[in-house]
mmCIF file of C-alpha atoms in Angstrom:
data_model
loop_
_atom_site.group_PDB
_atom_site.id
_atom_site.type_symbol
_atom_site.label_atom_id
_atom_site.label_comp_id
_atom_site.label_asym_id
_atom_site.label_seq_id
_atom_site.Cartn_x
_atom_site.Cartn_y
_atom_site.Cartn_z
ATOM 1 C CA MET A 10 -2.986 -2.279 -20.136
ATOM 2 C CA THR A 11 -5.227 -4.788 -21.757
ATOM 3 C CA GLY A 12 -7.752 -2.098 -22.773
ATOM 4 C CA GLU A 13 -10.149 -3.254 -20.090
ATOM 5 C CA LEU A 14 -10.040 -1.111 -16.983
ATOM 6 C CA SER A 15 -12.018 -3.639 -15.003
ATOM 7 C CA ALA A 16 -9.248 -6.158 -15.633
ATOM 8 C CA GLN A 17 -6.795 -4.078 -13.501
ATOM 9 C CA PRO A 18 -7.446 -4.724 -9.782
ATOM 10 C CA TRP A 19 -5.628 -1.528 -8.756
ATOM 11 C CA ILE A 20 -8.126 0.666 -10.625
ATOM 12 C CA GLY A 21 -11.131 -0.581 -8.663
ATOM 13 C CA ILE A 22 -13.749 -0.206 -11.424
ATOM 14 C CA ASP A 23 -16.415 -2.803 -12.344
ATOM 15 C CA GLU A 24 -17.424 -3.715 -15.907
ATOM 16 C CA GLU A 25 -20.726 -1.790 -15.966
ATOM 17 C CA THR A 26 -19.149 1.460 -14.578
ATOM 18 C CA GLU A 27 -16.445 1.144 -17.147
ATOM 19 C CA ARG A 28 -18.946 0.770 -19.897
ATOM 20 C CA LEU A 29 -20.771 3.927 -18.744
ATOM 21 C CA TYR A 30 -17.380 5.751 -18.582
ATOM 22 C CA ARG A 31 -16.758 4.830 -22.175
ATOM 23 C CA VAL A 32 -20.189 6.283 -23.023
ATOM 24 C CA ALA A 33 -19.550 9.401 -20.880
ATOM 25 C CA LEU A 34 -16.300 10.105 -22.836
ATOM 26 C CA ALA A 35 -18.527 11.331 -25.655
ATOM 27 C CA VAL A 36 -20.302 13.914 -23.425
ATOM 28 C CA HIS A 37 -19.025 17.454 -23.444
ATOM 29 C CA GLY A 38 -19.173 19.578 -20.399
ATOM 30 C CA PRO A 39 -20.574 18.588 -16.954
ATOM 31 C CA LEU A 40 -21.883 15.029 -16.823
ATOM 32 C CA GLU A 41 -25.572 14.878 -15.892
ATOM 33 C CA ALA A 42 -27.334 11.679 -14.767
ATOM 34 C CA ALA A 43 -30.164 12.152 -17.260
ATOM 35 C CA THR A 44 -27.700 12.470 -20.054
ATOM 36 C CA LEU A 45 -25.710 9.376 -19.129
ATOM 37 C CA ALA A 46 -28.937 7.376 -18.519
ATOM 38 C CA GLU A 47 -30.157 8.103 -22.010
ATOM 39 C CA ALA A 48 -26.744 7.518 -23.740
ATOM 40 C CA GLY A 49 -25.977 4.420 -21.753
ATOM 41 C CA ALA A 50 -29.497 2.879 -21.829
ATOM 42 C CA VAL A 51 -29.806 2.731 -17.990
ATOM 43 C CA SER A 52 -32.022 4.163 -15.319
ATOM 44 C CA GLU A 53 -31.116 7.575 -13.920
ATOM 45 C CA GLU A 54 -30.569 5.934 -10.515
ATOM 46 C CA ALA A 55 -27.948 3.563 -12.076
ATOM 47 C CA ALA A 56 -26.397 6.499 -14.016
ATOM 48 C CA ARG A 57 -26.182 8.622 -10.889
ATOM 49 C CA ALA A 58 -24.520 5.745 -8.879
ATOM 50 C CA ALA A 59 -21.974 5.250 -11.753
ATOM 51 C CA ILE A 60 -21.145 8.943 -11.817
ATOM 52 C CA GLU A 61 -20.557 8.854 -8.087
ATOM 53 C CA ARG A 62 -18.182 5.874 -8.434
ATOM 54 C CA LEU A 63 -16.348 7.615 -11.247
ATOM 55 C CA ARG A 64 -16.102 10.830 -9.288
ATOM 56 C CA LYS A 65 -14.509 8.944 -6.337
ATOM 57 C CA LEU A 66 -11.944 7.330 -8.703
ATOM 58 C CA GLY A 67 -11.203 10.675 -10.294
ATOM 59 C CA PHE A 68 -12.541 9.869 -13.742
ATOM 60 C CA VAL A 69 -15.257 12.615 -13.517
ATOM 61 C CA THR A 70 -14.981 16.106 -11.961
ATOM 62 C CA SER A 71 -17.509 19.003 -11.736
ATOM 63 C CA TYR A 72 -16.165 20.179 -15.072
ATOM 64 C CA GLY A 73 -16.734 16.985 -16.952
ATOM 65 C CA VAL A 74 -15.134 13.618 -17.831
ATOM 66 C CA LEU A 75 -11.411 13.306 -17.734
ATOM 67 C CA ALA A 76 -9.519 11.559 -20.544
ATOM 68 C CA PRO A 77 -8.297 8.015 -19.634
ATOM 69 C CA TYR A 78 -4.548 8.902 -19.554
ATOM 70 C CA ALA A 79 -4.921 11.840 -17.160
ATOM 71 C CA ALA A 80 -7.489 9.995 -14.937
ATOM 72 C CA LEU A 81 -5.361 6.840 -14.768
ATOM 73 C CA ARG A 82 -2.132 8.744 -14.064
ATOM 74 C CA VAL A 83 -3.766 10.681 -11.175
ATOM 75 C CA LEU A 84 -5.344 7.444 -9.856
ATOM 76 C CA HIS A 85 -2.032 5.567 -10.034
ATOM 77 C CA HIS A 86 -0.242 8.301 -8.119
ATOM 78 C CA ARG A 87 -2.979 8.202 -5.543
ATOM 79 C CA ARG A 88 -2.685 4.430 -5.137
ATOM 80 C CA VAL A 89 1.154 4.592 -4.744
ATOM 81 C CA SER A 90 0.858 7.387 -2.237
ATOM 82 C CA GLU A 91 -1.673 5.307 -0.220
ATOM 83 C CA ARG A 92 0.629 2.334 -0.200
ATOM 84 C CA GLN A 93 3.585 4.445 0.790
ATOM 85 C CA ALA A 94 1.522 5.941 3.647
ATOM 86 C CA GLN A 95 0.418 2.479 4.699
ATOM 87 C CA LEU A 96 4.045 1.200 4.755
ATOM 88 C CA ALA A 97 5.121 4.203 6.804
ATOM 89 C CA GLU A 98 2.436 3.510 9.269
ATOM 90 C CA LEU A 99 3.268 -0.226 9.505
ATOM 91 C CA GLU A 100 6.969 0.634 10.008
ATOM 92 C CA THR A 101 6.066 2.988 12.782
ATOM 93 C CA ALA A 102 3.913 0.274 14.299
ATOM 94 C CA ALA A 103 6.886 -2.109 14.160
ATOM 95 C CA SER A 104 8.574 -0.002 16.795
ATOM 96 C CA MET A 105 5.829 -1.105 19.214
ATOM 97 C CA ILE A 106 7.532 -4.545 19.316
ATOM 98 C CA ASP A 107 10.085 -3.033 21.575
ATOM 99 C CA ASP A 108 7.365 -2.092 24.129
ATOM 100 C CA LEU A 109 5.770 -5.537 23.835
ATOM 101 C CA SER A 110 9.070 -7.355 24.464
ATOM 102 C CA ALA A 111 10.570 -4.944 27.010
ATOM 103 C CA GLY A 112 9.173 -6.897 30.012
ATOM 104 C CA PHE A 113 11.078 -10.012 29.257
ATOM 105 C CA VAL A 114 13.747 -9.435 26.636
ATOM 106 C CA SER A 115 16.569 -9.200 29.277
ATOM 107 C CA ALA A 116 15.476 -12.410 31.043
ATOM 108 C CA ALA A 117 18.184 -15.038 31.611
ATOM 109 C CA PRO A 118 16.755 -18.383 30.418
ATOM 110 C CA GLU A 119 17.531 -19.191 26.740
ATOM 111 C CA VAL A 120 13.833 -19.798 25.923
ATOM 112 C CA ILE A 121 10.933 -18.071 27.676
ATOM 113 C CA ALA A 122 7.326 -18.690 26.704
ATOM 114 C CA VAL A 123 5.020 -15.771 27.383
ATOM 115 C CA GLN A 124 1.511 -15.862 25.915
ATOM 116 C CA GLY A 125 2.518 -17.387 22.675
ATOM 117 C CA ILE A 126 5.848 -15.456 22.422
ATOM 118 C CA GLU A 127 9.251 -17.026 22.921
ATOM 119 C CA LEU A 128 12.611 -15.331 23.368
ATOM 120 C CA VAL A 129 15.462 -17.344 21.847
ATOM 121 C CA VAL A 130 18.955 -16.478 22.772
ATOM 122 C CA GLY A 131 22.292 -17.562 21.320
ATOM 123 C CA VAL A 132 23.584 -17.835 17.644
ATOM 124 C CA GLU A 133 23.166 -21.586 17.513
ATOM 125 C CA GLU A 134 19.712 -21.655 19.101
ATOM 126 C CA VAL A 135 18.538 -18.848 16.812
ATOM 127 C CA GLY A 136 19.746 -20.644 13.730
ATOM 128 C CA ARG A 137 18.290 -23.975 14.865
ATOM 129 C CA ARG A 138 14.854 -22.445 15.516
ATOM 130 C CA ALA A 139 14.978 -20.547 12.226
ATOM 131 C CA GLY A 140 15.751 -23.763 10.368
ATOM 132 C CA ALA A 141 12.845 -25.426 12.211
ATOM 133 C CA LEU A 142 10.510 -22.614 11.235
ATOM 134 C CA ILE A 143 11.544 -22.995 7.547
ATOM 135 C CA ALA A 144 11.047 -26.708 7.717
ATOM 136 C CA SER A 145 7.659 -26.360 9.262
ATOM 137 C CA ALA A 146 6.299 -24.127 6.532
ATOM 138 C CA ARG A 147 3.686 -26.027 4.445
ATOM 139 C CA SER A 148 2.294 -23.375 2.015
ATOM 140 C CA GLU A 149 4.048 -20.024 2.356
ATOM 141 C CA LEU A 150 7.220 -18.454 3.739
ATOM 142 C CA MET A 151 7.809 -14.637 3.828
ATOM 143 C CA VAL A 152 11.282 -13.311 4.597
ATOM 144 C CA LEU A 153 12.681 -9.769 5.117
ATOM 145 C CA ASN A 154 16.461 -10.415 4.947
ATOM 146 C CA ALA A 155 17.819 -7.141 6.483
ATOM 147 C CA PRO A 156 21.377 -6.561 7.835
ATOM 148 C CA PRO A 157 23.479 -7.516 9.736
ATOM 149 C CA TYR A 158 24.781 -10.553 8.083
ATOM 150 C CA ALA A 159 27.190 -13.130 9.508
ATOM 151 C CA GLN A 160 30.303 -13.184 7.149
ATOM 152 C CA ASN A 161 31.529 -16.706 7.824
ATOM 153 C CA ALA A 162 28.688 -19.099 8.787
ATOM 154 C CA LEU A 163 25.218 -17.814 7.759
ATOM 155 C CA PRO A 164 22.546 -19.364 9.978
ATOM 156 C CA PRO A 165 19.113 -20.323 8.385
ATOM 157 C CA TYR A 166 17.755 -17.056 9.799
ATOM 158 C CA ASP A 167 19.773 -15.448 6.955
ATOM 159 C CA GLU A 168 17.999 -17.751 4.583
ATOM 160 C CA LEU A 169 21.096 -18.798 2.620
ATOM 161 C CA PRO A 170 23.398 -20.859 4.904
ATOM 162 C CA LYS A 171 26.825 -21.738 3.670
ATOM 163 C CA GLY A 172 27.679 -25.483 3.494
ATOM 164 C CA PRO A 173 25.111 -27.338 1.476
ATOM 165 C CA PRO A 174 24.258 -26.191 -2.048
ATOM 166 C CA PRO A 175 21.295 -23.810 -2.185
ATOM 167 C CA ALA A 176 18.952 -26.462 -3.450
ATOM 168 C CA GLU A 177 19.780 -28.575 -0.405
ATOM 169 C CA SER A 178 19.413 -25.750 2.042
ATOM 170 C CA GLU A 179 16.353 -25.414 4.297
ATOM 171 C CA THR A 180 15.031 -22.710 1.924
ATOM 172 C CA GLY A 181 15.817 -24.751 -1.170
ATOM 173 C CA LEU A 182 14.072 -27.802 0.273
ATOM 174 C CA ALA A 183 11.072 -25.679 1.101
ATOM 175 C CA VAL A 184 10.886 -24.403 -2.444
ATOM 176 C CA LEU A 185 11.250 -27.851 -3.882
ATOM 177 C CA ARG A 186 8.349 -29.245 -1.730
ATOM 178 C CA GLY A 187 6.037 -26.571 -3.119
ATOM 179 C CA VAL A 188 6.196 -23.805 -0.411
ATOM 180 C CA HIS A 189 5.667 -20.317 -1.880
ATOM 181 C CA VAL A 190 8.774 -18.515 -0.677
ATOM 182 C CA ARG A 191 9.326 -14.728 -1.106
ATOM 183 C CA ASN A 192 12.527 -13.138 0.071
ATOM 184 C CA VAL A 193 13.095 -9.369 0.164
ATOM 185 C CA MET A 194 16.788 -8.627 0.605
ATOM 186 C CA ALA A 195 18.697 -5.523 1.401
ATOM 187 C CA PRO A 196 21.111 -4.530 -1.488
ATOM 188 C CA GLU A 197 24.277 -5.016 0.688
ATOM 189 C CA GLY A 198 23.227 -8.665 1.136
ATOM 190 C CA LEU A 199 24.054 -9.447 -2.506
ATOM 191 C CA ASP A 200 27.629 -8.186 -1.970
ATOM 192 C CA LEU A 201 28.581 -11.021 0.322
ATOM 193 C CA PRO A 202 30.897 -13.630 -1.241
ATOM 194 C CA GLY A 203 28.987 -16.320 -3.123
ATOM 195 C CA ARG A 204 25.620 -14.650 -2.208
ATOM 196 C CA MET A 205 24.467 -13.630 -5.747
ATOM 197 C CA PRO A 206 24.933 -17.106 -7.330
ATOM 198 C CA ALA A 207 23.131 -18.702 -4.416
ATOM 199 C CA VAL A 208 20.249 -16.281 -4.595
ATOM 200 C CA SER A 209 20.080 -16.708 -8.373
ATOM 201 C CA GLU A 210 20.001 -20.544 -8.032
ATOM 202 C CA LEU A 211 17.187 -20.295 -5.548
ATOM 203 C CA ALA A 212 15.326 -17.867 -7.670
ATOM 204 C CA ASP A 213 15.685 -20.332 -10.604
ATOM 205 C CA LEU A 214 14.176 -22.989 -8.377
ATOM 206 C CA GLY A 215 11.083 -20.685 -7.804
ATOM 207 C CA MET A 216 11.868 -18.518 -4.833
ATOM 208 C CA GLY A 217 10.635 -14.953 -5.278
ATOM 209 C CA VAL A 218 13.326 -12.436 -4.732
ATOM 210 C CA ARG A 219 13.186 -8.614 -4.507
ATOM 211 C CA ILE A 220 15.663 -5.976 -3.373
ATOM 212 C CA ARG A 221 14.832 -3.024 -1.180
ATOM 213 C CA ALA A 222 17.049 -0.669 0.750
ATOM 214 C CA ASP A 223 16.252 0.372 4.305
ATOM 215 C CA LEU A 224 14.385 -2.831 5.299
ATOM 216 C CA PRO A 225 12.478 -2.100 8.525
ATOM 217 C CA THR A 226 13.588 -5.349 10.338
ATOM 218 C CA LYS A 227 14.591 -9.039 9.793
ATOM 219 C CA LEU A 228 11.388 -11.059 9.583
ATOM 220 C CA MET A 229 10.309 -14.527 8.748
ATOM 221 C CA ILE A 230 6.659 -15.689 8.640
ATOM 222 C CA ALA A 231 5.645 -19.255 8.050
ATOM 223 C CA ASP A 232 2.100 -19.994 6.889
ATOM 224 C CA ARG A 233 0.924 -16.625 8.266
ATOM 225 C CA THR A 234 0.686 -18.084 11.668
ATOM 226 C CA THR A 235 4.218 -18.031 13.250
ATOM 227 C CA ALA A 236 6.752 -15.265 12.950
ATOM 228 C CA MET A 237 10.376 -14.727 13.814
ATOM 229 C CA LEU A 238 11.979 -11.375 14.264
ATOM 230 C CA PRO A 239 14.521 -9.508 16.468
ATOM 231 C CA PRO A 240 13.333 -8.712 19.990
ATOM 232 C CA SER A 241 14.112 -5.002 19.629
ATOM 233 C CA MET A 242 15.387 -2.393 17.135
ATOM 234 C CA VAL A 243 18.845 -2.422 18.767
ATOM 235 C CA ALA A 244 19.175 -6.167 19.460
ATOM 236 C CA ASP A 245 21.612 -8.240 17.348
ATOM 237 C CA PRO A 246 19.229 -10.408 15.342
ATOM 238 C CA LEU A 247 21.910 -13.142 15.082
ATOM 239 C CA GLU A 248 22.055 -13.364 18.828
ATOM 240 C CA SER A 249 18.462 -13.270 19.839
ATOM 241 C CA ALA A 250 14.975 -13.547 18.289
ATOM 242 C CA LEU A 251 11.311 -13.652 19.182
ATOM 243 C CA ILE A 252 9.180 -16.507 17.949
ATOM 244 C CA ILE A 253 5.613 -15.332 17.836
ATOM 245 C CA HIS A 254 3.014 -18.085 17.790
ATOM 246 C CA ASP A 255 -0.002 -15.759 18.439
ATOM 247 C CA GLY A 256 -2.020 -15.618 15.235
ATOM 248 C CA LEU A 257 -3.222 -11.951 15.784
ATOM 249 C CA LEU A 258 0.268 -10.582 16.343
ATOM 250 C CA ALA A 259 1.783 -12.676 13.472
ATOM 251 C CA ASN A 260 -1.020 -11.486 11.174
ATOM 252 C CA ALA A 261 -0.264 -7.895 12.122
ATOM 253 C CA LEU A 262 3.221 -8.437 10.567
ATOM 254 C CA VAL A 263 1.961 -9.811 7.252
ATOM 255 C CA PRO A 264 0.800 -6.415 5.950
ATOM 256 C CA LEU A 265 4.280 -5.078 6.814
ATOM 257 C CA PHE A 266 5.798 -7.795 4.580
ATOM 258 C CA GLU A 267 3.359 -7.298 1.826
ATOM 259 C CA ALA A 268 3.894 -3.515 1.675
ATOM 260 C CA THR A 269 7.563 -3.998 1.691
ATOM 261 C CA TRP A 270 7.382 -6.636 -1.066
ATOM 262 C CA ASP A 271 5.262 -4.286 -3.201
ATOM 263 C CA THR A 272 7.739 -1.520 -2.986
ATOM 264 C CA ALA A 273 10.809 -3.680 -3.590
ATOM 265 C CA LEU A 274 12.729 -3.957 -6.808
ATOM 266 C CA PRO A 275 12.687 -7.292 -8.673
ATOM 267 C CA LEU A 276 16.031 -9.117 -8.685
ATOM 268 C CA ALA A 277 16.112 -9.220 -12.461
ATOM 269 C CA ALA A 278 16.401 -5.407 -12.444
ATOM 270 C CA VAL A 279 19.858 -5.553 -10.834
ATOM 271 C CA GLN A 280 21.003 -9.022 -11.760
ATOM 272 C CA GLY A 281 23.848 -9.199 -14.275
ATOM 273 C CA ASN A 282 24.322 -5.413 -14.373
ATOM 274 C CA SER A 283 27.989 -5.040 -13.173
ATOM 275 C CA ASP A 284 27.800 -1.348 -13.697
ATOM 276 C CA VAL A 285 24.750 -0.857 -11.478
ATOM 277 C CA SER A 286 25.666 0.402 -7.968
ATOM 278 C CA ILE A 287 23.077 -0.325 -5.293
ATOM 279 C CA ASP A 288 24.921 1.012 -2.246
ATOM 280 C CA PRO A 289 22.155 2.545 -0.158
ATOM 281 C CA SER A 290 24.233 4.346 2.401
ATOM 282 C CA GLY A 291 26.147 6.917 0.437
ATOM 283 C CA PRO A 292 24.839 10.475 -0.412
ATOM 284 C CA PRO A 293 23.704 11.070 -3.912
ATOM 285 C CA SER A 294 26.305 11.861 -6.502
ATOM 286 C CA ALA A 295 26.111 14.878 -8.845
ATOM 287 C CA GLU A 296 25.097 12.455 -11.596
ATOM 288 C CA GLU A 297 22.327 11.031 -9.389
ATOM 289 C CA ARG A 298 20.982 14.428 -8.527
ATOM 290 C CA ALA A 299 20.993 15.328 -12.208
ATOM 291 C CA LEU A 300 19.121 12.121 -13.015
ATOM 292 C CA LEU A 301 16.563 12.721 -10.338
ATOM 293 C CA THR A 302 15.892 16.114 -11.765
ATOM 294 C CA LEU A 303 15.401 14.643 -15.211
ATOM 295 C CA LEU A 304 13.125 11.928 -13.875
ATOM 296 C CA ALA A 305 11.059 14.381 -11.931
ATOM 297 C CA SER A 306 10.507 16.461 -15.137
ATOM 298 C CA GLY A 307 8.801 13.426 -16.605
ATOM 299 C CA LEU A 308 11.146 12.941 -19.519
ATOM 300 C CA LYS A 309 11.227 9.601 -21.361
ATOM 301 C CA ASP A 310 14.338 7.322 -21.372
ATOM 302 C CA GLU A 311 15.340 8.569 -24.807
ATOM 303 C CA ALA A 312 15.175 12.207 -23.780
ATOM 304 C CA ILE A 313 17.122 11.551 -20.509
ATOM 305 C CA ALA A 314 19.835 9.753 -22.591
ATOM 306 C CA ARG A 315 20.079 12.731 -24.837
ATOM 307 C CA GLN A 316 20.396 15.178 -21.828
ATOM 308 C CA LEU A 317 23.064 12.963 -20.351
ATOM 309 C CA ASP A 318 24.822 12.358 -23.788
ATOM 310 C CA VAL A 319 24.808 8.568 -23.276
ATOM 311 C CA HIS A 320 23.137 5.676 -25.008
ATOM 312 C CA VAL A 321 19.631 4.928 -23.938
ATOM 313 C CA HIS A 322 20.658 1.559 -22.506
ATOM 314 C CA THR A 323 23.219 3.260 -20.333
ATOM 315 C CA ALA A 324 20.581 5.706 -19.123
ATOM 316 C CA ARG A 325 18.204 2.943 -18.249
ATOM 317 C CA ARG A 326 20.933 1.096 -16.260
ATOM 318 C CA ARG A 327 21.594 4.360 -14.308
ATOM 319 C CA ILE A 328 17.880 4.731 -13.655
ATOM 320 C CA THR A 329 17.716 1.115 -12.446
ATOM 321 C CA ALA A 330 20.652 1.743 -10.101
ATOM 322 C CA LEU A 331 19.083 4.844 -8.718
ATOM 323 C CA LEU A 332 15.749 3.087 -8.049
ATOM 324 C CA ALA A 333 17.613 0.317 -6.325
ATOM 325 C CA LYS A 334 19.670 2.710 -4.181
ATOM 326 C CA LEU A 335 16.379 4.413 -3.123
ATOM 327 C CA GLY A 336 14.557 1.029 -2.556
ATOM 328 C CA ALA A 337 11.995 2.045 -5.090
ATOM 329 C CA SER A 338 10.173 -0.039 -7.737
ATOM 330 C CA THR A 339 8.698 2.949 -9.643
ATOM 331 C CA ARG A 340 9.984 6.412 -10.571
ATOM 332 C CA PHE A 341 7.188 7.923 -8.551
ATOM 333 C CA GLN A 342 8.316 5.984 -5.420
ATOM 334 C CA ALA A 343 11.918 7.068 -6.155
ATOM 335 C CA GLY A 344 10.708 10.691 -6.044
ATOM 336 C CA VAL A 345 9.044 9.997 -2.657
ATOM 337 C CA GLN A 346 12.099 8.338 -1.241
ATOM 338 C CA ALA A 347 14.419 10.998 -2.562
ATOM 339 C CA GLY A 348 12.274 13.618 -0.874
ATOM 340 C CA ARG A 349 12.387 11.738 2.380
ATOM 341 C CA ARG A 350 16.135 11.742 2.304
ATOM 342 C CA GLY A 351 16.435 15.376 1.428
ATOM 343 C CA TRP A 352 17.977 14.653 -1.961
ATOM 344 C CA LEU A 353 15.586 17.038 -3.770
ATOM 345 C CA GLU A 354 16.463 20.125 -1.560
#
């Protein structure tokens, strides 16, 4: 925090309301508009409007003004819950793609254009069109790099083709020409031979990289106008893909990417930690269940380390590994994901 609430976009408070909140902190008991107006040197109408805004944000209740720590903690949890709900809704909406494509996904021709949507079939053609999409990007490229992954020859659709060095790949060239590239990868993608060094090199060039388990789909969006994704939830994304040129449909996928990006773990959190396991498929170990319990109790890292009888740095690495396994970027999100998986039962 900078000390200025209005400088934090996630809070949603303007400078004048923040000023009146600071004034209101000195008021004991229920906050009245007349009292705030006099103390804050504003009209009662302005004071009443500020109280209503503060009430909606959770800074003021019928009992009085909440202290900053309590109010901000509750607001932060609410914002995270809202984003989690939005992501769940978007992931559900993604399943509608099956219905949209059902009418032509089984057609024979290799490329079929239907109202701005193309079905591309064949590993070579999918790779060629993915490379063309990357090359066409002028300002922005968004990628959800979900499994499955080809083990031997990675097509451009997987973002990191073998052959040329990463800087000379389609993605590397896009970064070097100034395209804002963001790539969300599944944890198992980093386990492929040579993948971590290649990802690290592209990250050093300027590509944004985050890690999240349980990615909803493979997806690539160029300049927010053209998207590429599998034709169905059960289709092999290396064998077939949809190219969507329709702006409205492509834009509907942008919030899905943004919500996934926001809940992903930065690459730096798992990079270089050889003892950090990020396998998302296995059940929780006894150690992970114990760690979840300690996190849920709100203990600080030092207290968790004492409970586990380990050094605080070891405790932090285990926490990082657990967040990565759950595809969470905060401890609150880890609790939500653990609840969804039944780990807290």
